[in-house]
Coordinates of C-alpha atoms in Angstrom, one line a residue:
Chain A
M295 CA 0.1 0.4 -0.3
W296 CA 1.1 3.1 -1.1
V297 CA 1.1 6.5 2.0
L298 CA 0.7 9.9 1.3
L299 CA 2.8 11.2 4.6
S300 CA 3.3 15.0 4.9
D301 CA 5.6 15.2 1.8
R302 CA 6.1 12.4 -0.5
W303 CA 4.7 8.4 -1.0
V304 CA 5.9 6.0 1.1
H305 CA 5.4 2.0 0.8
R306 CA 3.8 1.0 4.3
P307 CA 3.7 -2.8 4.8
D308 CA 0.5 -4.1 4.1
G309 CA -1.5 -6.3 7.3
E310 CA 2.2 -5.0 10.0
D311 CA 1.8 -4.6 12.7
H312 CA 2.1 -0.2 13.1
H313 CA 3.6 -1.0 17.2
D314 CA 0.3 1.4 18.3
D315 CA 1.8 1.2 21.3
H316 CA 4.5 3.8 19.9
E317 CA 1.9 6.5 18.3
Y318 CA 3.1 9.5 19.1
A319 CA 0.0 11.4 19.7
G320 CA -1.0 14.7 21.5
T321 CA 1.5 17.6 21.6
T322 CA 2.4 19.5 19.1
V323 CA 4.3 18.5 16.1
I324 CA 7.6 20.4 15.6
T325 CA 8.0 20.3 11.8
R326 CA 11.6 19.8 10.7
A327 CA 12.0 23.1 9.6
E328 CA 11.4 24.7 12.3
R329 CA 14.0 22.7 14.4
T330 CA 17.1 23.6 14.7
Y331 CA 20.4 21.5 14.5
D332 CA 21.9 19.9 16.7
P333 CA 26.2 22.0 17.8
A334 CA 28.2 19.5 16.9
D335 CA 29.0 17.9 13.7
V336 CA 28.2 14.6 11.9
S337 CA 27.6 15.6 8.0
S338 CA 30.7 17.4 6.6
R339 CA 32.9 16.3 4.5
E340 CA 36.0 16.7 7.1
F341 CA 33.8 14.4 9.7
W342 CA 34.0 11.9 7.8
S343 CA 36.7 11.6 6.5
L344 CA 38.7 11.7 10.2
T345 CA 39.7 7.8 11.4
A346 CA 37.5 5.9 13.1
T347 CA 38.9 7.6 16.4
G348 CA 38.9 11.0 15.0
R349 CA 34.1 10.4 14.8
E350 CA 34.6 9.3 18.1
R351 CA 34.7 12.2 20.1
T352 CA 32.2 13.8 18.9
F353 CA 30.3 10.3 19.1
A354 CA 31.0 10.3 22.9
E355 CA 29.6 13.5 23.0
L356 CA 26.3 13.4 21.6
R357 CA 25.9 9.0 23.1
A358 CA 26.4 11.7 27.3
N359 CA 24.1 14.2 26.1
R360 CA 22.3 14.0 22.9
P361 CA 22.1 10.6 22.5
V362 CA 18.2 11.1 18.9
S363 CA 19.9 14.7 17.9
W364 CA 18.4 16.3 14.7
H365 CA 21.2 17.5 12.0
R366 CA 21.6 19.1 8.9
P367 CA 21.3 16.7 5.3
A368 CA 25.0 15.2 5.0
E369 CA 27.5 16.9 2.6
D370 CA 28.2 15.4 -0.4
L371 CA 25.6 14.1 -1.8
L372 CA 25.2 12.5 -5.1
V373 CA 21.7 13.6 -5.1
E374 CA 20.3 17.4 -4.6
D375 CA 17.2 16.7 -2.9
P376 CA 15.5 20.2 -2.2
N377 CA 13.6 18.6 0.9
D378 CA 16.2 16.8 2.0
Q379 CA 16.1 18.8 5.2
G380 CA 18.1 16.7 7.6
F381 CA 18.6 13.8 10.3
W382 CA 17.7 12.1 12.8
A383 CA 22.0 10.6 14.5
V384 CA 20.6 7.5 16.4
V385 CA 24.1 7.3 18.1
R386 CA 23.3 4.6 21.9
H387 CA 23.8 1.1 21.6
A388 CA 20.5 0.3 22.9
D389 CA 18.2 3.0 21.3
L390 CA 20.2 1.7 17.1
V391 CA 18.8 -1.9 18.9
E392 CA 15.1 -0.6 18.8
V393 CA 15.1 1.4 15.4
T394 CA 16.0 -1.2 13.9
R395 CA 13.4 -3.4 15.7
R396 CA 10.8 -1.6 14.8
H397 CA 10.4 -1.6 11.2
G398 CA 7.3 -1.1 11.3
D399 CA 7.4 3.0 12.6
F400 CA 11.5 3.2 11.1
L401 CA 10.9 2.1 7.0
S402 CA 13.9 0.9 4.5
G403 CA 12.2 1.1 2.3
E404 CA 12.5 4.5 1.3
G405 CA 16.9 3.6 1.5
V406 CA 19.2 3.0 3.7
A407 CA 21.8 6.1 2.5
F408 CA 21.5 9.0 3.5
E409 CA 21.1 10.6 0.1
S410 CA 16.6 10.1 -1.2
F411 CA 18.4 8.1 -4.1
P412 CA 14.9 7.6 -6.9
K413 CA 13.0 4.6 -7.2
E414 CA 14.2 2.5 -9.4
M415 CA 18.2 2.9 -8.4
L416 CA 17.5 2.5 -4.7
D417 CA 15.9 -1.2 -6.5
V418 CA 19.3 -2.3 -8.4
G419 CA 21.7 -0.6 -6.6
Q420 CA 20.6 -1.5 -3.2
G421 CA 18.5 -5.0 -4.0
F422 CA 15.7 -6.3 -0.2
I423 CA 17.9 -4.5 2.2
A424 CA 15.9 -0.5 1.2
M425 CA 12.4 -3.2 0.8
D426 CA 9.8 -3.1 4.0
P427 CA 7.4 -6.4 4.4
P428 CA 6.5 -8.8 2.5
R429 CA 8.4 -7.7 -0.6
H430 CA 10.7 -8.1 1.9
T431 CA 10.3 -11.0 3.8
K432 CA 9.6 -12.7 -0.2
I433 CA 12.8 -12.6 -1.4
R434 CA 15.0 -12.7 1.7
R435 CA 13.6 -16.1 2.3
L436 CA 15.2 -17.3 -1.1
L437 CA 18.3 -16.3 -0.7
T438 CA 18.8 -17.6 2.7
A439 CA 18.0 -21.1 2.0
A440 CA 21.9 -20.9 0.5
F441 CA 23.3 -19.0 4.2
T442 CA 22.1 -22.2 6.7
P443 CA 24.1 -23.3 8.9
K444 CA 24.4 -25.7 7.2
Q445 CA 25.1 -24.7 3.9
M446 CA 27.8 -22.5 5.8
A447 CA 29.4 -25.5 7.9
R448 CA 28.5 -27.6 2.6
I449 CA 31.7 -24.8 2.3
E450 CA 33.7 -24.2 4.7
Q451 CA 36.6 -26.9 3.5
D452 CA 36.2 -24.4 -0.5
I453 CA 36.9 -21.0 2.0
I454 CA 39.6 -22.3 4.2
A455 CA 40.9 -23.4 0.1
N456 CA 40.2 -19.7 -0.9
A457 CA 42.0 -18.3 2.3
G458 CA 45.1 -20.9 1.3
R459 CA 45.6 -20.5 -2.5
I460 CA 45.2 -16.6 -1.4
V461 CA 47.8 -16.7 0.5
D462 CA 49.8 -19.4 -1.4
N463 CA 49.9 -16.6 -4.3
I464 CA 52.0 -14.7 -2.1
A465 CA 54.5 -16.2 0.3
D466 CA 57.9 -15.3 -1.4
K467 CA 57.0 -11.7 -1.8
G468 CA 57.8 -10.5 0.9
Q469 CA 55.6 -7.0 0.7
I470 CA 52.6 -6.5 -1.2
D471 CA 49.5 -4.1 -0.5
F472 CA 47.1 -5.9 1.5
V473 CA 43.9 -5.6 0.7
E474 CA 44.4 -5.6 -3.1
E475 CA 46.7 -8.9 -2.8
V476 CA 44.7 -10.2 0.5
A477 CA 41.7 -8.6 1.4
A478 CA 39.9 -7.9 -1.7
L479 CA 40.0 -11.1 -2.9
V480 CA 39.0 -13.3 -0.2
P481 CA 35.0 -11.9 0.3
M482 CA 35.5 -11.4 -3.9
H483 CA 36.3 -15.4 -4.5
N484 CA 33.8 -16.7 -1.9
I485 CA 30.4 -14.7 -2.8
C486 CA 31.2 -15.5 -7.1
D487 CA 31.3 -19.3 -5.5
M488 CA 28.1 -19.0 -4.4
A489 CA 26.6 -17.1 -7.2
G490 CA 28.2 -19.4 -9.2
V491 CA 30.2 -16.8 -11.1
P492 CA 33.0 -17.7 -13.3
E493 CA 36.6 -15.7 -13.4
R494 CA 36.1 -13.8 -16.3
Y495 CA 33.7 -11.5 -14.0
R496 CA 35.2 -11.5 -10.4
Q497 CA 38.3 -8.7 -10.6
V498 CA 35.1 -6.5 -12.8
I499 CA 32.9 -7.0 -10.7
A500 CA 34.8 -6.4 -7.7
E501 CA 35.8 -3.5 -9.2
E502 CA 32.4 -1.8 -10.4
S503 CA 30.9 -2.1 -6.8
K504 CA 33.1 -0.7 -5.0
L505 CA 31.8 2.2 -7.1
V506 CA 28.4 2.8 -4.7
D507 CA 30.3 3.5 -2.2
G508 CA 33.2 5.0 -3.9
W509 CA 31.6 7.5 -6.5
R510 CA 32.8 10.4 -3.9
D511 CA 36.5 9.0 -4.5
P512 CA 38.2 11.4 -7.7
E513 CA 40.9 7.9 -8.0
L514 CA 38.2 5.6 -8.5
L515 CA 36.2 8.4 -10.7
Q516 CA 38.6 9.0 -13.3
G517 CA 37.7 12.3 -14.4
A518 CA 34.3 10.8 -15.0
E519 CA 31.4 12.6 -13.5
P520 CA 29.9 10.8 -10.4
T521 CA 26.7 9.9 -11.0
A522 CA 26.9 8.8 -14.5
R523 CA 29.9 6.5 -13.3
L524 CA 27.9 5.3 -10.9
F525 CA 25.1 5.3 -13.2
Q526 CA 26.8 3.0 -15.4
A527 CA 29.0 0.4 -12.8
L528 CA 25.3 -0.5 -11.7
A529 CA 24.5 -0.7 -15.1
T530 CA 27.6 -3.2 -16.1
L531 CA 26.6 -4.9 -12.8
R532 CA 23.0 -5.3 -14.1
Q533 CA 25.0 -6.9 -17.3
I534 CA 27.1 -9.4 -16.4
A535 CA 23.7 -10.1 -14.1
G536 CA 21.4 -10.9 -17.2
E537 CA 24.3 -12.7 -19.4
L538 CA 24.5 -15.0 -16.1
I539 CA 20.3 -15.5 -15.4
A540 CA 20.2 -16.5 -19.5
E541 CA 23.0 -19.2 -18.8
R542 CA 21.6 -20.1 -16.1
R543 CA 17.3 -20.5 -17.5
C544 CA 19.2 -23.2 -19.8
K545 CA 21.7 -25.0 -18.6
P546 CA 21.3 -24.8 -14.6
G547 CA 24.5 -24.9 -11.8
N548 CA 24.9 -26.2 -8.5
D549 CA 24.3 -22.0 -7.4
L550 CA 22.4 -19.6 -5.7
L551 CA 21.9 -17.9 -9.1
T552 CA 20.6 -21.4 -10.0
S553 CA 18.3 -21.1 -7.3
L554 CA 16.8 -18.1 -7.8
V555 CA 16.0 -18.4 -10.8
A556 CA 14.8 -21.3 -10.6
A557 CA 12.5 -20.7 -6.6
E558 CA 9.0 -20.7 -6.1
F559 CA 6.9 -18.7 -3.3
D560 CA 3.9 -19.2 -2.8
G561 CA 3.3 -20.5 -6.2
E562 CA 5.6 -16.8 -7.6
R563 CA 8.4 -16.3 -9.5
L564 CA 11.0 -13.8 -8.9
T565 CA 11.5 -11.2 -12.1
D566 CA 14.5 -10.9 -13.9
D567 CA 14.8 -7.2 -12.1
E568 CA 13.9 -8.9 -8.9
I569 CA 16.8 -11.2 -9.2
V570 CA 19.8 -8.2 -11.0
S571 CA 18.4 -6.4 -8.4
A572 CA 19.5 -9.3 -4.6
F573 CA 22.9 -10.4 -7.1
T574 CA 24.0 -7.0 -7.0
L575 CA 23.4 -6.6 -3.5
L576 CA 24.8 -9.6 -2.9
M577 CA 27.7 -8.9 -4.4
V578 CA 28.3 -5.5 -3.1
A579 CA 27.5 -6.2 0.7
G580 CA 30.1 -9.6 -0.1
N581 CA 32.5 -7.9 -1.0
D582 CA 32.7 -4.2 0.3
T583 CA 32.5 -5.8 4.0
T584 CA 34.5 -8.9 4.6
R585 CA 37.1 -7.0 2.7
Q586 CA 36.9 -4.0 5.0
S587 CA 36.8 -6.4 8.3
I588 CA 39.6 -8.3 7.2
S589 CA 42.2 -4.6 6.6
H590 CA 40.7 -3.0 9.9
G591 CA 41.8 -6.8 11.7
M592 CA 46.1 -6.9 10.2
K593 CA 45.8 -3.4 11.0
A594 CA 44.7 -4.1 15.1
L595 CA 46.3 -6.7 15.1
T596 CA 49.6 -5.7 14.3
D597 CA 48.4 -2.3 17.1
F598 CA 48.1 -4.7 19.6
P599 CA 50.9 -6.9 19.1
D600 CA 50.0 -8.4 23.3
Q601 CA 47.0 -9.1 21.3
R602 CA 48.0 -10.9 18.9
A603 CA 50.9 -13.0 20.4
W604 CA 46.9 -13.9 22.3
L605 CA 45.6 -15.2 19.8
M606 CA 48.9 -17.3 18.8
E607 CA 48.5 -18.5 22.3
D608 CA 45.8 -21.3 21.0
L609 CA 44.9 -19.4 17.3
A610 CA 42.3 -22.4 17.1
G611 CA 40.8 -22.2 20.1
R612 CA 40.6 -18.0 20.5
M613 CA 39.8 -17.4 17.0
P614 CA 35.3 -17.2 17.9
S615 CA 35.8 -14.6 20.0
A616 CA 38.7 -12.3 18.0
V617 CA 36.1 -12.8 14.6
E618 CA 33.9 -10.7 17.3
E619 CA 36.3 -8.2 18.5
I620 CA 37.4 -7.6 15.2
V621 CA 34.5 -7.1 13.3
R622 CA 33.4 -5.2 16.6
W623 CA 36.5 -2.9 15.8
A624 CA 36.6 -2.1 12.2
T625 CA 32.5 -2.3 12.1
P626 CA 32.8 -2.2 7.5
I627 CA 29.1 -0.7 7.2
M628 CA 29.1 3.1 9.4
T629 CA 25.3 4.2 8.7
F630 CA 22.4 2.4 7.2
R631 CA 19.3 4.9 7.2
R632 CA 15.9 4.4 8.0
T633 CA 13.2 6.7 7.3
A634 CA 10.3 6.9 10.0
A635 CA 6.4 5.8 8.7
R636 CA 4.6 7.7 11.0
D637 CA 4.8 10.3 13.6
C638 CA 6.5 8.8 16.5
E639 CA 8.8 8.5 19.3
L640 CA 12.5 7.9 20.8
A641 CA 14.0 7.7 23.2
G642 CA 12.8 10.9 24.4
Q643 CA 12.2 13.4 20.8
H644 CA 9.1 13.8 19.0
I645 CA 10.0 11.6 15.7
T646 CA 7.5 12.7 12.2
A647 CA 6.3 11.1 8.5
G648 CA 9.3 11.1 6.7
D649 CA 12.2 11.7 8.8
K650 CA 16.1 10.3 8.3
V651 CA 16.8 8.7 11.3
I652 CA 20.6 7.4 10.5
L653 CA 22.1 4.3 12.9
F654 CA 26.2 4.9 13.3
Y655 CA 27.0 1.4 14.3
A656 CA 30.5 2.3 14.7
S657 CA 28.8 4.5 17.6
A658 CA 27.1 1.4 18.6
N659 CA 30.0 0.1 19.2
W660 CA 31.6 2.1 21.1
D661 CA 28.8 2.6 23.8
T662 CA 30.5 2.1 27.0
D663 CA 26.5 1.3 29.0
V664 CA 27.7 -1.9 26.6
F665 CA 31.0 -2.5 26.7
E666 CA 34.1 -2.0 28.7
H667 CA 36.5 -0.2 27.7
P668 CA 35.7 0.7 24.2
E669 CA 38.4 2.0 23.1
R670 CA 40.6 -1.2 23.7
F671 CA 40.9 -3.9 20.9
D672 CA 40.5 -7.0 23.3
L673 CA 39.9 -10.5 21.6
S674 CA 39.0 -12.0 24.8
R675 CA 35.9 -9.6 25.0
S676 CA 33.3 -11.9 26.2
P677 CA 30.0 -10.8 25.6
N678 CA 31.0 -9.3 22.7
K679 CA 27.0 -7.1 21.8
H680 CA 28.8 -5.9 19.3
V681 CA 25.8 -4.2 15.7
S682 CA 29.1 -4.8 13.0
F683 CA 26.0 -7.0 12.0
G684 CA 22.9 -4.9 12.8
G685 CA 20.8 -4.0 15.7
G686 CA 18.8 -7.2 15.5
G687 CA 15.0 -7.2 13.3
I688 CA 14.8 -8.2 10.3
H689 CA 17.0 -7.0 7.8
H690 CA 20.4 -8.6 10.1
C691 CA 22.9 -9.6 7.7
L692 CA 22.1 -12.8 5.6
G693 CA 26.0 -13.2 5.9
N694 CA 27.0 -12.4 9.3
Q695 CA 27.9 -17.0 9.5
L696 CA 29.8 -17.0 6.2
A697 CA 31.6 -13.5 7.6
R698 CA 32.8 -14.7 10.2
K699 CA 33.8 -17.7 9.0
Q700 CA 35.6 -15.9 6.0
L701 CA 38.0 -14.7 9.0
T702 CA 38.8 -17.3 10.3
A703 CA 40.0 -19.0 7.6
T704 CA 41.9 -16.0 5.9
F705 CA 43.3 -15.1 9.4
R706 CA 44.2 -18.4 9.9
A707 CA 45.7 -19.0 7.0
V708 CA 48.0 -15.7 7.2
L709 CA 49.5 -15.6 11.0
T710 CA 50.4 -19.1 10.6
R711 CA 51.7 -18.6 7.2
L712 CA 53.0 -15.9 7.5
P713 CA 53.2 -15.2 11.5
D714 CA 55.7 -12.5 11.6
I715 CA 53.3 -9.8 9.2
Q716 CA 53.3 -6.3 10.0
V717 CA 51.1 -3.4 8.1
V718 CA 54.1 -0.9 8.3
G719 CA 53.4 3.2 7.3
E720 CA 49.6 3.9 7.7
P721 CA 46.5 2.3 5.6
V722 CA 44.9 4.9 3.1
Y723 CA 41.1 5.4 4.3
G724 CA 38.4 5.9 2.5
A725 CA 36.3 8.9 2.9
G726 CA 32.6 8.1 2.5
N727 CA 29.6 7.8 5.1
F728 CA 28.4 4.4 4.8
F729 CA 31.7 1.3 4.2
H730 CA 34.1 1.8 6.4
T731 CA 37.5 1.8 3.8
V732 CA 41.1 0.7 3.6
K733 CA 41.5 1.9 0.3
S734 CA 45.3 0.0 0.5
M735 CA 48.1 -0.5 3.1
T736 CA 51.8 -2.3 2.8
A737 CA 52.2 -5.0 5.1
R738 CA 55.9 -6.6 4.8
Y739 CA 56.9 -10.7 6.1
S740 CA 59.6 -12.9 6.1
P741 CA 58.5 -15.0 2.3
E742 CA 58.2 -18.0 2.9
R743 CA 60.6 -20.3 1.7
Chain B
M135 CA 9.6 -27.1 27.6
R136 CA 7.9 -26.6 24.1
V137 CA 9.6 -24.3 21.6
V138 CA 7.4 -22.4 20.0
V139 CA 7.6 -20.4 17.0
D140 CA 6.4 -17.4 16.0
K141 CA 5.8 -17.0 11.7
T142 CA 4.9 -13.6 12.0
K143 CA 8.1 -12.2 13.6
C144 CA 11.1 -14.8 12.2
A145 CA 13.0 -14.0 9.0
S146 CA 14.8 -17.3 9.0
I147 CA 17.9 -15.8 10.0
G148 CA 19.4 -19.5 11.1
M149 CA 21.0 -17.9 14.8
C150 CA 19.0 -20.6 15.5
E151 CA 20.1 -23.5 14.1
A152 CA 23.9 -22.5 14.8
V153 CA 23.2 -22.9 17.9
A154 CA 21.5 -26.2 17.7
P155 CA 21.1 -27.6 14.4
D156 CA 19.4 -31.1 15.9
I157 CA 15.8 -28.6 17.1
F158 CA 16.1 -26.0 14.5
E159 CA 16.4 -26.1 10.8
I160 CA 16.2 -23.3 8.1
G161 CA 14.4 -25.4 5.0
A162 CA 15.2 -24.5 1.4
N163 CA 12.0 -22.9 1.2
G164 CA 13.8 -21.0 3.3
A165 CA 11.1 -21.6 6.3
L166 CA 12.1 -22.8 9.8
T167 CA 11.4 -26.0 11.2
I168 CA 11.2 -27.2 14.6
L169 CA 13.2 -30.2 15.1
Q170 CA 13.0 -31.2 18.2
E171 CA 8.8 -29.5 19.5
N172 CA 10.0 -30.7 23.6
P173 CA 13.5 -31.3 23.6
S174 CA 14.9 -32.6 27.3
Q175 CA 15.4 -30.4 30.0
E176 CA 19.4 -31.1 29.7
R177 CA 18.9 -29.1 26.0
R178 CA 17.6 -25.8 28.0
D179 CA 21.4 -24.0 27.8
D180 CA 21.3 -24.6 24.0
V181 CA 17.6 -23.4 23.8
E182 CA 17.5 -19.8 26.1
M183 CA 20.7 -19.4 23.9
A184 CA 18.3 -19.2 20.6
C185 CA 15.4 -18.0 21.9
T186 CA 18.0 -14.8 23.1
D187 CA 20.1 -14.6 20.2
C188 CA 17.0 -14.4 18.2
P189 CA 17.4 -11.2 16.2
T190 CA 13.6 -11.2 15.1
Q191 CA 13.0 -12.9 19.2
A192 CA 11.0 -14.6 17.3
L193 CA 11.6 -17.4 19.3
S194 CA 9.9 -18.4 23.0
I195 CA 10.2 -21.3 25.4
E196 CA 6.3 -22.9 27.2
E197 CA 6.6 -24.4 29.9
N198 CA 4.5 -28.2 29.5

């Protein structure tokens, strides 16, 4: 059902529980235009160019004093939206979890980035992550079967083998760009193995999916106009997906694309557009998240030698808690957006229908209400209630088990075979507000004999 | 104890199966099946963990 809110059409999930207990009633709603902006800056290019530690100073202040605060629109938006008056910043762990779980109040179908992307672009670029029930439920269920613990156990040997091959290829080099030669390759091969993407397309897909968040980056753009380049990247992904779908129709394989093509849900099949959009999301979410976690993990293992020594005392046994801490530390996705479906209340603030609500995952992962000494990289941390895979709810990361297995396999292979590997110098970080990108990072080690 | 799933909440994320694969299973159609509706008392810790770990809070225990 499409509903006209104060200023826009919004897709309302049919037959959903609308959490009436949260419904805001009573006193006058302060309209967006009348609200004053919070003095803390989480909108500017400068803010997003800081390191995680630099941004944390601002988050700490907001968490302590103004946990849900109204901010001017983010700078550097790709799509000009004259109606964009700003956004709510949700920085506390508990509030982030609450917003995530109130999916009837806080919708994803309007987009999950700061940007007011047009609907067509959301469909291609963001897939079912930017959908609400019932459409989300239908597509997500189809993919779930490929990510169950049983499936993950089945492909675990492939994941370990991929990690081994990647280390084989660098073992005698002594110095590498760790991002390019390790962190990017691990998820690329694993997600492409699962989806059924042949070797010839893998590098192209990995490169083009960087544009989804990287269109601000002059190095990636190489002089191209950002919007045109982003559309070109999406078109390339769409074209490859289209070709592979056609192939699977004639010649089914044992992969995710085949299941998407063959899938039936209550007698309904997915349209080609739905398959393409699910495929694109898998490629982007599969490549760009684990890459960052592996990179940040390697950097942290260099910066905290005592933690690394502790891990090496029992690598297999301590890897599970280490992986959780690496994922918390990395927070590969820094923000997701929701859009208020209706007037409602959140942590004492009156949210108005149509308001953008931004969840700050890096901030929630450093919330001292939940984490003791969050500034410590503590591989034995337990419990570790990080929100790097989401704060729960229906959009919780589909690939969380896959990510954990990949991190485990990668660090076990790297740390065992290249025991003295170190990051040298400072990594080059990206400046986006979505992925916590490490663009490049030199690592040095004694070549394997 | 009896394991109860609220199908309107379940999003088939599979955290329960990761904790107790003999009790929970996400099928090929993406739907959750409870393999043992009345698990033995010694499985209580695992079942409770599955309930608290469920990202959509779709699982609960009913005492017989």
